[in-house]
Amino acid sequence: MKKGLLVIFTLAAFAANSVLCRIALKEGHADPATFSSLRLLGGAVVLLFFQLAARSRRGIQWNVVNAGLLTAYAFLFSLAYVHLNTATGALLLFGAVQVCMILWGIIQGEKPGRRKIAGIAVAITGMAVLLLPGASMPSPIPAIMMIASGLAWGAYSVRGKKVADPTGATTGNFLLSVPVIALLFMLSPEPKRVDSDGVALALVSGGVASAVAYVLWYRIVRHLTSTTASTLQLSVPCLAALGGVFFLKEMPDLRMIFATALVIAGIVMVIASDRAAAR
């Protein structure tokens, strides 16, 4: 029960990131480079404070590859997001995550049975029902950036399966990302802009919806197969759509409800397949 609640909270935080980013970038509160920089800086400060309060500074783990993947995901996501509509961006992002994590699982010897394959198919169908009607043909460069962002996040997730201390590892990843994101911020040719709302949105996104959620994700992903972990994330667009209903006053429709039900059904089938395999 406790593990299930952690999974729900973590996925809800991922969805909150999408909503916060959408508000900040689509409504002009911040430019992508500034938002990404403040987001990662906020996450680094929160995690460092936590480590210092717990007197475990020596527990911080430094991994340049994981930090690079985290930075690539956050920066490319923000840059691509402003040039893609929400549906197209989500399809490209989570499609890339699915491909990366499922292929990695197969390479590592995972053999999804028929029930799990059927569950993955049902969940993907639900996401397609939700997003395809609003998707449009993207421009090549933003599309490539969003796909690269998804691949970076997929790789970041599968590498987390080998992390012994999720808190120390995530803290090190965020701290190492700060100088890199600062350099990318200075090199970005786009005009810099941010207002007080943009700062608040970026810091909440980084300090809560990213830092805390990524620690929990590293704790969770160690106990999941790559195919299951990737399928769970298909719920994020549905949760983000629900977030739009509650926080952006967007009206829900039957398509959203039906799509959400399909995604949940698919995830339940995948989890049931894992439990049957474990038995």
Coordinates of N, CA, C and O in Angstrom, one line a residue, residues 68-250:
G68 N 24.6 14.6 -16.6 CA 24.5 15.0 -18.0 C 23.1 14.6 -18.6 O 22.5 15.4 -19.3
L69 N 22.7 13.4 -18.3 CA 21.4 13.0 -18.8 C 20.2 13.8 -18.2 O 19.3 14.2 -18.9
L70 N 20.3 14.1 -16.9 CA 19.3 15.0 -16.3 C 19.3 16.4 -16.9 O 18.2 16.9 -17.2
T71 N 20.5 17.0 -17.1 CA 20.6 18.3 -17.7 C 20.0 18.3 -19.1 O 19.3 19.2 -19.5
A72 N 20.4 17.3 -19.9 CA 19.9 17.2 -21.3 C 18.4 17.1 -21.3 O 17.7 17.7 -22.1
Y73 N 17.8 16.2 -20.4 CA 16.4 16.1 -20.4 C 15.7 17.4 -20.1 O 14.8 17.8 -20.8
A74 N 16.1 18.1 -19.0 CA 15.4 19.3 -18.6 C 15.6 20.4 -19.6 O 14.6 21.1 -19.9
F75 N 16.8 20.6 -20.1 CA 17.1 21.7 -21.0 C 16.4 21.5 -22.4 O 15.7 22.4 -22.9
L76 N 16.5 20.3 -23.0 CA 15.9 20.1 -24.3 C 14.4 20.1 -24.2 O 13.8 20.5 -25.1
F77 N 13.9 19.6 -23.1 CA 12.4 19.6 -22.9 C 11.9 21.0 -23.0 O 10.9 21.3 -23.7
S78 N 12.5 21.9 -22.2 CA 12.0 23.3 -22.2 C 12.2 24.0 -23.5 O 11.3 24.7 -24.0
L79 N 13.3 23.8 -24.2 CA 13.6 24.4 -25.5 C 12.5 23.9 -26.5 O 12.0 24.7 -27.3
A80 N 12.2 22.6 -26.5 CA 11.3 22.1 -27.5 C 9.9 22.4 -27.2 O 9.1 22.6 -28.1
Y81 N 9.6 22.6 -25.9 CA 8.2 22.7 -25.5 C 7.5 23.9 -26.1 O 6.3 23.9 -26.4
V82 N 8.2 25.0 -26.2 CA 7.6 26.3 -26.6 C 7.3 26.2 -28.1 O 6.5 27.0 -28.6
H83 N 7.9 25.3 -28.9 CA 7.7 25.2 -30.3 C 6.7 24.0 -30.7 O 6.5 23.8 -31.9
L84 N 6.2 23.3 -29.7 CA 5.3 22.2 -30.0 C 4.0 22.4 -29.2 O 4.0 22.9 -28.1
N85 N 2.9 21.9 -29.8 CA 1.7 21.9 -28.9 C 1.8 20.8 -27.9 O 2.6 19.9 -28.0
T86 N 1.0 20.9 -26.9 CA 1.1 20.0 -25.7 C 1.0 18.5 -26.1 O 1.8 17.7 -25.7
A87 N 0.0 18.2 -27.0 CA -0.2 16.8 -27.4 C 1.0 16.3 -28.1 O 1.4 15.2 -27.9
T88 N 1.5 17.0 -29.1 CA 2.6 16.6 -29.9 C 3.8 16.4 -29.1 O 4.5 15.3 -29.2
G89 N 4.1 17.3 -28.2 CA 5.3 17.2 -27.3 C 5.2 16.0 -26.4 O 6.2 15.2 -26.2
A90 N 4.0 15.7 -25.8 CA 3.9 14.5 -25.0 C 4.0 13.2 -25.7 O 4.6 12.3 -25.2
L91 N 3.5 13.2 -26.9 CA 3.6 12.0 -27.7 C 5.1 11.7 -28.1 O 5.5 10.5 -27.9
L92 N 5.8 12.7 -28.5 CA 7.2 12.5 -28.8 C 8.0 12.1 -27.6 O 8.9 11.2 -27.6
L93 N 7.8 12.8 -26.5 CA 8.5 12.6 -25.2 C 8.3 11.2 -24.7 O 9.3 10.4 -24.5
F94 N 7.1 10.8 -24.5 CA 6.8 9.5 -23.9 C 7.0 8.4 -24.8 O 7.2 7.2 -24.4
G95 N 6.8 8.7 -26.1 CA 7.2 7.6 -27.1 C 8.6 7.3 -27.0 O 9.0 6.1 -27.1
A96 N 9.5 8.3 -26.9 CA 10.9 8.1 -26.8 C 11.3 7.4 -25.5 O 12.1 6.5 -25.5
V97 N 10.6 7.7 -24.4 CA 10.9 7.1 -23.2 C 10.5 5.6 -23.3 O 11.3 4.7 -22.8
Q98 N 9.3 5.3 -23.9 CA 8.9 3.9 -24.0 C 9.9 3.1 -24.8 O 10.3 2.0 -24.4
V99 N 10.3 3.6 -26.0 CA 11.3 2.9 -26.8 C 12.6 2.6 -26.1 O 13.1 1.5 -26.1
C100 N 13.1 3.7 -25.4 CA 14.4 3.5 -24.8 C 14.3 2.5 -23.7 O 15.2 1.6 -23.6
M101 N 13.3 2.6 -22.8 CA 13.3 1.7 -21.6 C 12.9 0.3 -22.0 O 13.4 -0.7 -21.4
I102 N 11.9 0.1 -22.9 CA 11.5 -1.3 -23.3 C 12.7 -2.0 -24.0 O 13.0 -3.1 -23.8
L103 N 13.4 -1.3 -25.0 CA 14.5 -1.9 -25.6 C 15.6 -2.2 -24.7 O 16.2 -3.3 -24.8
W104 N 15.9 -1.4 -23.7 CA 16.9 -1.6 -22.7 C 16.5 -2.9 -21.9 O 17.4 -3.7 -21.6
G105 N 15.3 -3.0 -21.5 CA 14.8 -4.1 -20.8 C 15.0 -5.4 -21.6 O 15.5 -6.4 -21.0
I106 N 14.7 -5.4 -22.8 CA 14.8 -6.6 -23.7 C 16.3 -6.9 -23.8 O 16.7 -8.1 -23.7
I107 N 17.2 -5.9 -24.0 CA 18.6 -6.2 -24.1 C 19.1 -6.8 -22.8 O 20.0 -7.7 -22.8
Q108 N 18.6 -6.4 -21.6 CA 19.0 -6.9 -20.3 C 18.4 -8.3 -20.0 O 18.6 -8.8 -18.9
G109 N 17.6 -8.8 -20.9 CA 17.0 -10.1 -20.8 C 15.6 -10.2 -20.3 O 15.1 -11.3 -20.0
E110 N 14.9 -9.1 -20.2 CA 13.5 -9.1 -19.8 C 12.7 -9.7 -20.9 O 12.9 -9.4 -22.1
K111 N 11.8 -10.6 -20.5 CA 10.9 -11.3 -21.5 C 9.4 -11.0 -21.1 O 8.8 -11.8 -20.4
P112 N 8.9 -9.9 -21.6 CA 7.5 -9.6 -21.2 C 6.5 -10.7 -21.8 O 6.6 -11.0 -23.0
G113 N 5.7 -11.2 -21.0 CA 4.7 -12.2 -21.5 C 3.6 -11.6 -22.2 O 3.5 -10.4 -22.4
R114 N 2.7 -12.4 -22.7 CA 1.5 -11.9 -23.5 C 0.7 -10.9 -22.7 O 0.2 -9.9 -23.2
R115 N 0.4 -11.2 -21.4 CA -0.4 -10.3 -20.6 C 0.2 -8.9 -20.5 O -0.4 -7.9 -20.6
K116 N 1.6 -8.9 -20.3 CA 2.2 -7.6 -20.1 C 2.2 -6.9 -21.5 O 2.0 -5.7 -21.5
I117 N 2.5 -7.6 -22.5 CA 2.5 -6.9 -23.9 C 1.1 -6.4 -24.1 O 1.0 -5.2 -24.7
A118 N 0.1 -7.1 -23.8 CA -1.3 -6.6 -24.0 C -1.6 -5.4 -23.1 O -2.2 -4.4 -23.6
G119 N -1.1 -5.4 -21.9 CA -1.2 -4.2 -21.0 C -0.5 -3.0 -21.6 O -1.1 -1.9 -21.5
I120 N 0.7 -3.2 -22.1 CA 1.4 -2.1 -22.7 C 0.7 -1.5 -23.8 O 0.5 -0.3 -24.0
A121 N 0.1 -2.4 -24.7 CA -0.6 -2.0 -25.9 C -1.9 -1.2 -25.5 O -2.2 -0.2 -26.1
V122 N -2.6 -1.7 -24.4 CA -3.8 -1.0 -24.0 C -3.4 0.4 -23.5 O -4.1 1.4 -23.8
A123 N -2.3 0.5 -22.7 CA -1.9 1.8 -22.1 C -1.5 2.8 -23.2 O -1.8 4.0 -23.2
I124 N -0.8 2.3 -24.2 CA -0.3 3.1 -25.3 C -1.5 3.6 -26.1 O -1.6 4.7 -26.6
T125 N -2.5 2.7 -26.3 CA -3.8 3.1 -27.0 C -4.5 4.2 -26.3 O -5.0 5.1 -26.9
G126 N -4.5 4.1 -25.0 CA -5.2 5.1 -24.2 C -4.5 6.5 -24.3 O -5.1 7.5 -24.5
M127 N -3.1 6.5 -24.3 CA -2.4 7.7 -24.5 C -2.6 8.3 -25.9 O -2.8 9.5 -26.1
A128 N -2.7 7.4 -26.9 CA -3.0 7.8 -28.3 C -4.4 8.5 -28.4 O -4.5 9.5 -29.1
V129 N -5.4 7.8 -27.7 CA -6.7 8.4 -27.8 C -6.7 9.8 -27.1 O -7.4 10.7 -27.6
L130 N -6.0 10.0 -26.1 CA -5.9 11.2 -25.4 C -5.2 12.3 -26.2 O -5.7 13.5 -26.3
L131 N -4.1 12.0 -26.9 CA -3.2 13.0 -27.5 C -3.3 13.1 -29.0 O -3.1 14.2 -29.5
L132 N -3.6 12.1 -29.7 CA -3.5 12.2 -31.2 C -4.5 13.2 -31.8 O -4.1 13.9 -32.7
P133 N -5.7 13.3 -31.3 CA -6.6 14.3 -31.9 C -6.1 15.8 -31.8 O -6.4 16.6 -32.6
G134 N -5.2 16.1 -30.8 CA -4.7 17.4 -30.7 C -3.3 17.6 -31.2 O -2.7 18.7 -31.2
A135 N -2.7 16.5 -31.7 CA -1.3 16.6 -32.2 C -1.3 17.1 -33.6 O -2.3 17.1 -34.4
S136 N -0.2 17.7 -34.0 CA 0.0 18.3 -35.3 C 1.4 17.9 -35.8 O 2.3 17.6 -35.0
M137 N 1.7 18.1 -37.1 CA 3.0 17.8 -37.6 C 4.0 18.8 -37.1 O 3.9 20.0 -37.3
P138 N 5.0 18.3 -36.3 CA 5.9 19.2 -35.7 C 7.0 19.6 -36.6 O 7.3 19.0 -37.6
S139 N 7.7 20.7 -36.3 CA 8.9 21.2 -37.0 C 10.0 20.2 -36.6 O 10.1 19.7 -35.5
P140 N 10.9 19.9 -37.6 CA 11.9 18.9 -37.4 C 12.8 19.1 -36.1 O 13.0 18.2 -35.3
I141 N 13.4 20.3 -36.0 CA 14.3 20.6 -34.9 C 13.7 20.4 -33.5 O 14.2 19.7 -32.6
P142 N 12.5 21.1 -33.2 CA 11.9 20.9 -31.9 C 11.5 19.4 -31.7 O 11.6 18.9 -30.6
A143 N 11.1 18.7 -32.7 CA 10.7 17.3 -32.6 C 12.0 16.5 -32.2 O 11.9 15.6 -31.3
I144 N 13.1 16.7 -32.9 CA 14.3 16.0 -32.5 C 14.7 16.3 -31.1 O 15.2 15.4 -30.3
M145 N 14.6 17.6 -30.7 CA 15.0 17.9 -29.3 C 14.1 17.2 -28.3 O 14.6 16.8 -27.2
M146 N 12.8 17.1 -28.6 CA 11.9 16.5 -27.6 C 12.2 15.0 -27.6 O 12.1 14.4 -26.5
I147 N 12.4 14.4 -28.7 CA 12.8 12.9 -28.7 C 14.1 12.7 -28.0 O 14.2 11.8 -27.2
A148 N 15.1 13.6 -28.2 CA 16.3 13.5 -27.4 C 16.1 13.6 -25.9 O 16.7 12.9 -25.1
S149 N 15.2 14.5 -25.6 CA 14.9 14.7 -24.1 C 14.3 13.4 -23.6 O 14.6 13.0 -22.5
G150 N 13.4 12.8 -24.3 CA 12.8 11.6 -23.9 C 13.8 10.4 -23.7 O 13.8 9.7 -22.8
L151 N 14.7 10.3 -24.7 CA 15.7 9.3 -24.6 C 16.7 9.6 -23.4 O 17.1 8.6 -22.7
A152 N 16.9 10.8 -23.1 CA 17.8 11.2 -22.0 C 17.1 10.7 -20.7 O 17.7 10.2 -19.8
W153 N 15.8 11.0 -20.6 CA 15.1 10.6 -19.4 C 14.9 9.1 -19.3 O 15.1 8.6 -18.2
G154 N 14.7 8.4 -20.4 CA 14.7 7.0 -20.3 C 16.0 6.4 -19.8 O 16.0 5.5 -19.0
A155 N 17.1 6.9 -20.4 CA 18.4 6.4 -19.9 C 18.7 6.8 -18.5 O 19.2 6.0 -17.7
Y156 N 18.3 8.0 -18.1 CA 18.4 8.4 -16.6 C 17.6 7.4 -15.7 O 18.1 7.0 -14.7
S157 N 16.5 7.0 -16.2 CA 15.6 6.1 -15.4 C 16.3 4.7 -15.3 O 16.3 4.1 -14.2
V158 N 16.7 4.1 -16.4 CA 17.3 2.8 -16.3 C 18.6 2.7 -15.6 O 18.9 1.8 -14.9
R159 N 19.3 3.8 -15.6 CA 20.6 3.9 -14.9 C 20.3 4.0 -13.4 O 21.1 3.6 -12.5
G160 N 19.1 4.5 -13.0 CA 18.7 4.6 -11.6 C 18.5 3.2 -11.0 O 18.5 3.1 -9.7
K161 N 18.3 2.2 -11.8 CA 18.1 0.8 -11.2 C 19.3 0.3 -10.4 O 19.2 -0.6 -9.6
K162 N 20.5 0.9 -10.7 CA 21.7 0.4 -10.1 C 22.2 1.4 -8.9 O 23.2 1.2 -8.3
V163 N 21.4 2.4 -8.6 CA 21.7 3.4 -7.6 C 21.4 2.8 -6.2 O 20.3 2.4 -6.0
A164 N 22.4 2.8 -5.3 CA 22.2 2.3 -4.0 C 21.6 3.3 -3.1 O 20.7 3.0 -2.2
D165 N 21.9 4.6 -3.2 CA 21.4 5.7 -2.4 C 20.7 6.7 -3.3 O 21.4 7.6 -3.8
P166 N 19.4 6.6 -3.4 CA 18.7 7.5 -4.4 C 18.9 9.0 -4.0 O 19.0 9.9 -4.8
T167 N 18.8 9.3 -2.7 CA 18.9 10.7 -2.2 C 20.3 11.3 -2.5 O 20.4 12.4 -3.1
G168 N 21.3 10.6 -2.2 CA 22.7 11.0 -2.4 C 23.0 11.1 -3.9 O 23.6 12.1 -4.4
A169 N 22.5 10.2 -4.7 CA 22.7 10.2 -6.1 C 22.0 11.3 -6.8 O 22.6 12.0 -7.6
T170 N 20.8 11.6 -6.4 CA 20.0 12.6 -7.0 C 20.6 14.0 -6.7 O 20.6 14.9 -7.5
T171 N 21.0 14.1 -5.4 CA 21.6 15.4 -5.0 C 22.9 15.7 -5.8 O 23.0 16.8 -6.3
G172 N 23.7 14.7 -6.0 CA 24.9 14.9 -6.8 C 24.6 15.2 -8.2 O 25.2 16.1 -8.9
N173 N 23.5 14.6 -8.8 CA 23.1 14.9 -10.2 C 22.7 16.3 -10.3 O 23.1 17.0 -11.3
F174 N 21.9 16.8 -9.4 CA 21.4 18.2 -9.5 C 22.5 19.2 -9.3 O 22.6 20.2 -10.0
L175 N 23.4 18.9 -8.3 CA 24.5 19.8 -8.1 C 25.5 19.9 -9.3 O 25.9 21.0 -9.7
L176 N 25.8 18.8 -9.9 CA 26.6 18.8 -11.1 C 25.9 19.4 -12.3 O 26.6 20.0 -13.2
S177 N 24.6 19.4 -12.3 CA 23.9 20.0 -13.5 C 23.9 21.5 -13.4 O 23.8 22.2 -14.5
V178 N 24.2 22.1 -12.3 CA 24.1 23.6 -12.1 C 25.1 24.3 -13.0 O 24.7 25.2 -13.8
P179 N 26.4 24.0 -12.9 CA 27.4 24.7 -13.8 C 27.1 24.5 -15.3 O 27.3 25.4 -16.1
V180 N 26.7 23.3 -15.6 CA 26.4 23.0 -17.0 C 25.2 23.8 -17.5 O 25.2 24.4 -18.6
I181 N 24.1 23.8 -16.7 CA 23.0 24.6 -17.1 C 23.2 26.1 -17.2 O 22.7 26.8 -18.0
A182 N 24.1 26.5 -16.3 CA 24.5 28.0 -16.3 C 25.3 28.3 -17.6 O 25.0 29.4 -18.1
L183 N 26.1 27.4 -18.0 CA 26.8 27.6 -19.3 C 25.9 27.7 -20.4 O 26.0 28.5 -21.3
L184 N 24.9 26.7 -20.5 CA 23.9 26.7 -21.5 C 23.1 27.9 -21.5 O 22.7 28.4 -22.6
F185 N 22.8 28.4 -20.3 CA 22.0 29.6 -20.2 C 22.7 30.8 -20.8 O 22.1 31.6 -21.6
M186 N 24.0 30.9 -20.6 CA 24.7 32.0 -21.1 C 24.9 31.9 -22.6 O 25.0 32.9 -23.4
L187 N 25.0 30.7 -23.1 CA 25.2 30.5 -24.6 C 23.9 30.5 -25.4 O 23.9 30.7 -26.6
S188 N 22.8 30.4 -24.7 CA 21.5 30.4 -25.4 C 21.2 31.7 -26.1 O 21.3 32.8 -25.4
P189 N 20.9 31.7 -27.4 CA 20.8 33.0 -28.1 C 19.4 33.6 -27.9 O 19.2 34.8 -28.2
E190 N 18.4 32.9 -27.3 CA 17.1 33.5 -27.1 C 17.1 34.6 -26.1 O 17.9 34.5 -25.1
P191 N 16.3 35.6 -26.3 CA 16.1 36.7 -25.3 C 15.7 36.1 -23.9 O 14.8 35.3 -23.8
K192 N 16.4 36.6 -22.9 CA 16.1 36.1 -21.5 C 14.9 37.0 -20.9 O 14.9 38.2 -21.0
R193 N 14.0 36.3 -20.3 CA 12.9 37.0 -19.7 C 12.3 36.2 -18.6 O 12.3 34.9 -18.7
V194 N 12.0 36.8 -17.5 CA 11.3 36.1 -16.4 C 10.6 37.1 -15.5 O 11.2 38.2 -15.3
D195 N 9.4 36.7 -15.0 CA 8.8 37.6 -14.0 C 8.7 36.8 -12.7 O 9.2 35.7 -12.6
S196 N 8.1 37.4 -11.7 CA 8.0 36.8 -10.4 C 7.2 35.5 -10.5 O 7.6 34.5 -9.8
D197 N 6.2 35.4 -11.3 CA 5.5 34.2 -11.4 C 6.3 33.1 -12.1 O 6.3 31.9 -11.7
G198 N 7.1 33.5 -13.1 CA 8.0 32.5 -13.7 C 9.1 32.0 -12.7 O 9.4 30.8 -12.7
V199 N 9.6 32.8 -11.9 CA 10.6 32.4 -10.9 C 9.9 31.4 -9.9 O 10.5 30.3 -9.6
A200 N 8.7 31.7 -9.4 CA 8.0 30.9 -8.5 C 7.7 29.5 -9.1 O 7.9 28.5 -8.5
L201 N 7.2 29.5 -10.4 CA 6.9 28.3 -11.0 C 8.1 27.4 -11.2 O 8.0 26.2 -11.0
A202 N 9.2 28.0 -11.6 CA 10.4 27.2 -11.9 C 11.0 26.6 -10.6 O 11.4 25.5 -10.5
L203 N 10.9 27.4 -9.5 CA 11.5 26.9 -8.2 C 10.6 25.8 -7.6 O 11.1 24.8 -7.1
V204 N 9.3 26.0 -7.7 CA 8.4 24.9 -7.3 C 8.6 23.6 -8.1 O 8.6 22.5 -7.6
S205 N 8.7 23.8 -9.4 CA 9.0 22.7 -10.3 C 10.3 22.0 -10.0 O 10.3 20.8 -10.0
G206 N 11.3 22.8 -9.7 CA 12.6 22.2 -9.4 C 12.7 21.6 -8.0 O 13.2 20.5 -7.8
G207 N 12.2 22.4 -7.0 CA 12.4 22.0 -5.6 C 11.5 20.9 -5.1 O 11.9 20.2 -4.2
V208 N 10.3 20.8 -5.7 CA 9.3 19.8 -5.2 C 9.0 18.8 -6.3 O 9.3 17.6 -6.1
A209 N 8.5 19.3 -7.4 CA 8.0 18.3 -8.5 C 9.2 17.6 -9.2 O 9.0 16.6 -9.8
S210 N 10.4 18.2 -9.0 CA 11.6 17.5 -9.6 C 12.4 16.8 -8.6 O 12.6 15.6 -8.6
A211 N 13.0 17.6 -7.7 CA 14.0 17.1 -6.7 C 13.4 16.0 -5.9 O 13.9 14.8 -5.8
V212 N 12.3 16.2 -5.2 CA 11.7 15.2 -4.3 C 11.2 14.0 -5.2 O 11.4 12.8 -4.8
A213 N 10.5 14.3 -6.3 CA 10.0 13.2 -7.1 C 11.1 12.4 -7.7 O 10.9 11.1 -7.8
Y214 N 12.2 13.0 -8.1 CA 13.3 12.2 -8.7 C 13.9 11.2 -7.7 O 14.4 10.2 -8.1
V215 N 14.1 11.7 -6.5 CA 14.6 10.8 -5.4 C 13.7 9.6 -5.3 O 14.1 8.5 -5.2
L216 N 12.4 9.9 -5.2 CA 11.4 8.8 -5.0 C 11.4 7.9 -6.3 O 11.3 6.7 -6.1
W217 N 11.6 8.5 -7.4 CA 11.6 7.6 -8.7 C 12.8 6.7 -8.6 O 12.6 5.5 -9.0
Y218 N 13.9 7.2 -8.2 CA 15.1 6.3 -8.1 C 14.9 5.2 -7.1 O 15.4 4.1 -7.2
R219 N 14.1 5.5 -6.0 CA 13.8 4.4 -5.1 C 12.8 3.4 -5.7 O 12.9 2.2 -5.4
I220 N 11.9 3.9 -6.5 CA 10.9 3.0 -7.0 C 11.4 2.2 -8.2 O 11.1 0.9 -8.3
V221 N 12.2 2.8 -9.1 CA 12.5 2.1 -10.3 C 13.5 0.9 -10.1 O 13.5 0.0 -10.9
R222 N 14.1 0.9 -8.9 CA 15.0 -0.2 -8.6 C 14.2 -1.5 -8.5 O 14.8 -2.6 -8.7
H223 N 13.0 -1.4 -8.2 CA 12.2 -2.6 -7.9 C 11.2 -3.0 -9.1 O 10.3 -3.8 -8.9
L224 N 11.4 -2.3 -10.2 CA 10.5 -2.5 -11.3 C 11.3 -3.0 -12.5 O 12.5 -2.6 -12.7
T225 N 10.7 -3.7 -13.4 CA 11.3 -4.0 -14.7 C 11.2 -2.7 -15.5 O 10.4 -1.8 -15.3
S226 N 12.1 -2.6 -16.5 CA 12.1 -1.4 -17.4 C 10.8 -1.2 -18.1 O 10.4 -0.1 -18.3
T227 N 10.2 -2.3 -18.6 CA 8.9 -2.2 -19.3 C 7.8 -1.7 -18.4 O 7.0 -0.9 -18.8
T228 N 7.8 -2.2 -17.1 CA 6.8 -1.7 -16.2 C 7.0 -0.2 -15.8 O 6.1 0.5 -15.8
A229 N 8.3 0.1 -15.6 CA 8.6 1.5 -15.2 C 8.2 2.5 -16.4 O 7.6 3.5 -16.2
S230 N 8.4 2.1 -17.6 CA 8.1 2.9 -18.8 C 6.6 3.0 -18.9 O 6.0 4.1 -19.2
T231 N 5.9 1.9 -18.7 CA 4.4 1.9 -18.8 C 3.7 2.8 -17.8 O 2.8 3.5 -18.1
L232 N 4.2 2.7 -16.6 CA 3.7 3.6 -15.5 C 3.7 5.0 -15.9 O 2.8 5.8 -15.6
Q233 N 4.8 5.4 -16.6 CA 4.9 6.9 -17.0 C 3.9 7.3 -18.0 O 3.7 8.5 -18.3
L234 N 3.2 6.3 -18.7 CA 2.2 6.7 -19.6 C 1.0 7.4 -19.0 O 0.1 8.0 -19.6
S235 N 0.9 7.2 -17.6 CA -0.2 7.9 -16.9 C 0.1 9.4 -16.7 O -0.9 10.1 -16.4
V236 N 1.3 9.8 -17.0 CA 1.6 11.2 -16.7 C 0.8 12.2 -17.6 O 0.3 13.2 -17.1
P237 N 0.7 12.0 -18.9 CA -0.2 12.9 -19.7 C -1.6 12.9 -19.2 O -2.2 14.0 -19.3
C238 N -2.1 11.8 -18.8 CA -3.5 11.8 -18.3 C -3.6 12.6 -17.0 O -4.6 13.4 -16.8
L239 N -2.6 12.4 -16.1 CA -2.6 13.2 -14.9 C -2.4 14.7 -15.1 O -3.0 15.5 -14.5
A240 N -1.6 15.0 -16.1 CA -1.4 16.4 -16.5 C -2.7 17.0 -17.1 O -3.0 18.1 -16.8
A241 N -3.4 16.2 -17.8 CA -4.7 16.7 -18.4 C -5.7 16.9 -17.2 O -6.4 17.9 -17.2
L242 N -5.7 16.0 -16.2 CA -6.5 16.3 -15.1 C -6.1 17.5 -14.3 O -6.9 18.3 -13.8
G243 N -4.8 17.7 -14.3 CA -4.2 18.9 -13.6 C -4.7 20.2 -14.4 O -5.0 21.2 -13.7
G244 N -4.8 20.1 -15.7 CA -5.3 21.2 -16.5 C -6.8 21.5 -16.1 O -7.2 22.7 -16.1
V245 N -7.5 20.5 -15.8 CA -8.9 20.6 -15.4 C -9.0 21.4 -14.1 O -9.8 22.3 -13.9
F246 N -8.2 21.0 -13.1 CA -8.3 21.6 -11.8 C -7.6 22.9 -11.7 O -8.2 23.8 -11.0
F247 N -6.5 23.1 -12.3 CA -5.7 24.3 -12.1 C -5.8 25.3 -13.3 O -5.6 26.5 -13.1
L248 N -6.2 24.9 -14.5 CA -6.3 25.8 -15.6 C -7.7 25.9 -16.1 O -7.9 26.5 -17.1
K249 N -8.6 25.3 -15.3 CA -10.1 25.4 -15.6 C -10.4 24.9 -17.0 O -11.3 25.4 -17.7
E250 N -9.7 23.9 -17.5 CA -10.0 23.3 -18.8 C -11.1 22.3 -18.6 O -11.1 21.5 -17.6

